[in-house]
Amino acid sequence: MGMVTCDITVSVDGCAAGPGQSAEEPLGRGGESLHRWQFEGGGEHTAEVAGILGHGAYIMGRNMFGPPRVGGFDEPWRGWWGEEPPYRAPVFVLTHTAQEPVEMAGGTTFHFVTGGPQAAFELARDAAGERTFAIAGGASTVDQFLAAGLIDELRLHIAPIVLGGGERLFAASGPVVLTPVSARATPLVTHVTYRLG
Amino acid sequence: MGMVTCDITVSVDGCAAGPGQSAEEPLGRGGESLHRWQFEGGGEHTAEVAGILGHGAYIMGRNMFGPPRVGGFDEPWRGWWGEEPPYRAPVFVLTHTAQEPVEMAGGTTFHFVTGGPQAAFELARDAAGERTFAIAGGASTVDQFLAAGLIDELRLHIAPIVLGGGERLFAASGPVVLTPVSARATPLVTHVTYRLG
């Protein structure tokens, strides 16, 4: 089985989204600025951006796939990433509402898993084979996998802003012990890699 | 006027102390482990440990100086640092209860400031002259100076643990924009320096 990684961008105060998340503002107030480094950082961040993708499978939470909504997704909802999402691999979406897989251009298929994180983990592991697979977010999904001890490597991308509230990483992970592997500062973000377990 | 610095050690979830702080456990549950890097890190951290000290003056909060207590300090309380504290300079303690300065061996004198953060800032600035002075903590004191825009350089020492709660840095700072200057990972801690303002 390949390594299980997790890349997540957080503010200096540890939030993966700002306060007041909604369908109109899915990253909350100020949350868009967390991800500036991926789009404005130029080649300096190529390795880190590349590391977020390129995995054999992905697991993501319900709210990372789509906006908050009662009772499943509307028929046309196909994720935030357009017709050709960058994952190019199976993506297992944790949800409480069963629905048919959504096959996108370029190799991405969204599968909807109602059996919980462990079921999603096994599906992603089997889909990835020897390749790494990634817990793609959001924060509460990452917390569940941290709490279960199922992440091998956590790569925090710390944007240089204090949001002052929002969706906090580690809010539900319980105590965790990590081993720092590397750290790198650039004007738009600080990359810190930890090993777990 | 010299630069205003702040060194503070936090957990990966951004806490400068664990939950359940008390006179017996002033750093809260798990909080002692935040500071392992300073004592067990050996020469690898010499520069960072040195950077915490060596300033012309310091400002610290009431709870950093002594344990929680109603109505000022008991006569014998002379700080957590023994008879010869490492500051070797004036230390201005923010408190609501006036008391006489406490002069220690080695050049440290604790002054008690009841006029609030701005008054302490002016006293520390004047005492430091051309030298840097430091906001020494704890988290809520740092937050006050961040909110007032009075810190030039923030040096986070991120211990590789998730405490899962406690005294959170930035809880009362409001939104802040920082510029990453440097980052360095060692097995015991990740050092990240930011410029403000």
Coordinates of N, CA and C in Angstrom, one line a residue, chain B residues 5-95:
Chain B
T5 N 10.3 42.8 18.8 CA 10.2 41.4 18.4 C 9.3 40.7 19.3
C6 N 8.9 39.5 18.9 CA 8.1 38.6 19.7 C 8.5 37.2 19.4
D7 N 9.0 36.4 20.3 CA 9.2 35.0 20.2 C 8.1 34.3 21.0
I8 N 7.5 33.4 20.3 CA 6.5 32.6 21.1 C 6.4 31.2 20.6
T9 N 6.4 30.2 21.5 CA 6.3 28.8 21.1 C 4.9 28.4 21.2
V10 N 4.4 27.8 20.1 CA 3.0 27.3 20.0 C 3.0 25.9 19.5
S11 N 1.9 25.2 19.7 CA 1.7 23.9 19.2 C 1.3 24.0 17.7
V12 N 1.2 22.9 17.0 CA 0.8 23.0 15.6 C -0.6 23.5 15.4
D13 N -1.4 23.3 16.5 CA -2.8 23.9 16.5 C -2.8 25.2 17.1
G14 N -1.6 25.9 17.3 CA -1.6 27.3 17.6 C -1.8 27.7 19.0
C15 N -1.6 26.7 20.0 CA -1.8 27.1 21.4 C -0.4 27.3 22.1
A16 N -0.4 28.3 22.9 CA 0.8 28.6 23.7 C 0.8 28.0 25.0
A17 N -0.3 27.4 25.4 CA -0.5 26.6 26.6 C -1.6 25.6 26.4
G18 N -1.5 24.5 27.1 CA -2.6 23.5 26.9 C -3.8 23.8 27.7
P19 N -4.8 23.0 27.6 CA -6.0 23.2 28.4 C -5.8 23.0 29.9
G20 N -6.6 23.6 30.7 CA -6.6 23.4 32.2 C -5.4 24.1 32.9
Q21 N -5.1 25.3 32.5 CA -4.0 26.0 33.2 C -4.4 26.3 34.7
S22 N -3.4 26.1 35.5 CA -3.6 26.3 37.0 C -2.3 26.7 37.6
A23 N -2.4 27.0 38.9 CA -1.1 27.3 39.6 C -0.2 26.1 39.6
E24 N -0.7 24.9 39.7 CA 0.1 23.7 39.7 C 0.6 23.4 38.3
E25 N -0.2 23.7 37.3 CA 0.1 23.3 35.9 C 0.0 24.6 35.1
P26 N 0.9 25.6 35.2 CA 0.8 26.9 34.6 C 0.7 26.8 33.1
L27 N 1.3 25.8 32.5 CA 1.2 25.7 31.0 C 0.1 24.7 30.6
G28 N -0.7 24.3 31.5 CA -1.9 23.4 31.1 C -1.4 22.0 30.7
R29 N -2.4 21.2 30.4 CA -2.1 19.8 30.1 C -1.3 19.7 28.8
G30 N -0.2 19.1 28.9 CA 0.7 18.9 27.7 C 1.5 20.1 27.4
G31 N 1.3 21.2 28.1 CA 2.0 22.4 27.7 C 3.5 22.4 27.9
E32 N 3.9 21.7 28.9 CA 5.4 21.6 29.2 C 6.1 21.1 27.9
S33 N 5.5 20.2 27.2 CA 6.2 19.6 26.1 C 6.4 20.7 24.9
L34 N 5.7 21.8 25.0 CA 5.9 22.8 24.0 C 7.4 23.3 24.0
H35 N 8.0 23.3 25.2 CA 9.3 24.0 25.4 C 10.4 23.0 25.4
R36 N 10.1 21.7 25.1 CA 11.2 20.7 25.1 C 12.4 21.2 24.2
W37 N 12.0 21.8 23.1 CA 13.1 22.1 22.1 C 14.1 23.0 22.7
Q38 N 13.8 23.9 23.6 CA 14.7 24.8 24.2 C 15.7 24.1 25.1
F39 N 15.3 23.0 25.7 CA 16.1 22.3 26.7 C 16.8 21.0 26.2
E40 N 16.1 20.4 25.2 CA 16.6 19.1 24.7 C 17.2 19.2 23.3
G41 N 17.2 20.4 22.7 CA 17.5 20.5 21.3 C 19.0 20.6 21.1
G42 N 19.8 20.9 22.1 CA 21.2 21.0 21.9 C 21.6 22.2 21.1
G43 N 22.8 22.2 20.6 CA 23.3 23.4 19.9 C 22.5 23.8 18.6
E44 N 21.7 22.9 18.1 CA 21.0 23.1 16.9 C 20.1 24.3 17.0
H45 N 19.7 24.6 18.2 CA 18.7 25.7 18.4 C 19.4 26.9 19.1
T46 N 20.7 27.0 19.2 CA 21.3 28.0 19.9 C 20.9 29.4 19.5
A47 N 20.9 29.6 18.2 CA 20.5 30.9 17.6 C 19.1 31.3 18.0
E48 N 18.2 30.4 17.9 CA 16.8 30.7 18.3 C 16.6 31.0 19.7
V49 N 17.3 30.1 20.6 CA 17.2 30.4 22.0 C 17.8 31.7 22.3
A50 N 18.9 32.0 21.7 CA 19.6 33.3 22.0 C 18.7 34.5 21.5
G51 N 18.0 34.3 20.4 CA 17.2 35.3 19.9 C 16.0 35.7 20.8
I52 N 15.6 34.7 21.7 CA 14.5 35.0 22.6 C 15.0 36.0 23.7
L53 N 16.2 35.9 24.0 CA 16.8 36.8 25.0 C 17.7 37.8 24.4
G54 N 18.5 38.5 25.2 CA 19.4 39.5 24.7 C 18.8 40.8 24.2
H55 N 17.6 41.1 24.6 CA 17.0 42.3 24.3 C 17.2 43.4 25.3
G56 N 16.8 44.6 24.9 CA 17.0 45.8 25.8 C 15.9 45.9 26.9
A57 N 14.8 45.3 26.6 CA 13.7 45.4 27.6 C 12.6 44.3 27.1
Y58 N 11.7 44.0 28.1 CA 10.7 43.0 27.8 C 9.4 43.5 28.4
I59 N 8.3 43.0 27.7 CA 7.0 43.2 28.3 C 6.3 41.8 28.4
M60 N 5.7 41.5 29.5 CA 5.0 40.3 29.6 C 3.7 40.4 30.4
G61 N 2.8 39.5 30.2 CA 1.5 39.5 30.8 C 1.6 39.0 32.3
R62 N 0.6 39.3 33.0 CA 0.5 39.0 34.4 C 0.6 37.5 34.7
N63 N 0.0 36.7 33.8 CA 0.1 35.2 34.0 C 1.4 34.6 33.6
M64 N 2.2 35.3 32.8 CA 3.5 34.8 32.5 C 4.4 35.0 33.6
F65 N 4.2 36.1 34.3 CA 5.1 36.4 35.5 C 4.8 35.5 36.7
G66 N 3.5 35.2 36.9 CA 3.2 34.4 38.1 C 1.9 33.7 38.0
P67 N 1.6 32.8 38.9 CA 0.4 31.9 38.8 C -0.8 32.8 39.0
P68 N -2.0 32.3 38.5 CA -3.2 33.0 38.8 C -3.4 33.2 40.3
R69 N -3.8 34.4 40.6 CA -4.0 34.8 42.1 C -4.8 36.0 42.1
V70 N -5.7 36.1 43.1 CA -6.5 37.3 43.2 C -5.8 38.4 44.0
G71 N -5.9 39.6 43.4 CA -5.4 40.8 44.2 C -3.9 40.9 44.3
G72 N -3.2 40.7 43.2 CA -1.7 40.9 43.2 C -1.0 39.7 43.7
F73 N 0.3 39.8 43.8 CA 1.2 38.7 44.1 C 1.5 38.7 45.6
D74 N 1.7 37.5 46.1 CA 2.2 37.4 47.5 C 3.6 37.9 47.5
E75 N 3.9 38.4 48.7 CA 5.2 39.0 48.9 C 6.4 38.2 48.3
P76 N 6.4 36.9 48.5 CA 7.6 36.2 48.1 C 7.7 35.9 46.6
W77 N 6.6 36.2 45.8 CA 6.6 35.8 44.4 C 7.6 36.7 43.6
R78 N 8.6 36.0 43.0 CA 9.6 36.8 42.2 C 9.8 36.2 40.8
G79 N 8.7 35.7 40.3 CA 8.7 35.2 38.9 C 9.1 33.7 38.9
W80 N 9.0 33.1 37.7 CA 9.2 31.7 37.6 C 10.7 31.3 37.4
W81 N 11.5 32.3 37.4 CA 12.9 32.1 36.8 C 14.0 32.0 37.8
G82 N 13.7 31.9 39.1 CA 14.7 31.8 40.1 C 15.3 33.2 40.4
E83 N 16.4 33.2 41.1 CA 16.9 34.4 41.6 C 17.7 35.2 40.6
E84 N 18.1 34.5 39.5 CA 18.8 35.2 38.5 C 18.1 34.9 37.1
P85 N 17.1 35.7 36.8 CA 16.3 35.4 35.6 C 17.2 35.7 34.3
P86 N 16.9 35.1 33.2 CA 17.7 35.2 32.0 C 17.5 36.5 31.3
Y87 N 16.6 37.4 31.7 CA 16.3 38.6 30.9 C 17.5 39.6 31.0
R88 N 18.0 39.8 32.2 CA 19.1 40.8 32.4 C 18.8 42.1 31.8
A89 N 17.6 42.6 32.0 CA 17.1 43.9 31.5 C 15.8 44.2 32.2
P90 N 15.3 45.4 32.1 CA 14.0 45.6 32.6 C 12.9 44.8 32.0
V91 N 12.0 44.3 32.8 CA 10.8 43.5 32.4 C 9.6 44.2 32.9
F92 N 8.7 44.6 32.0 CA 7.5 45.3 32.4 C 6.3 44.4 32.4
V93 N 5.8 44.2 33.5 CA 4.7 43.2 33.7 C 3.4 43.9 33.7
L94 N 2.5 43.5 32.8 CA 1.1 44.1 32.7 C 0.3 43.6 33.8
T95 N -0.3 44.4 34.7 CA -1.1 43.9 35.8 C -2.1 45.0 36.2

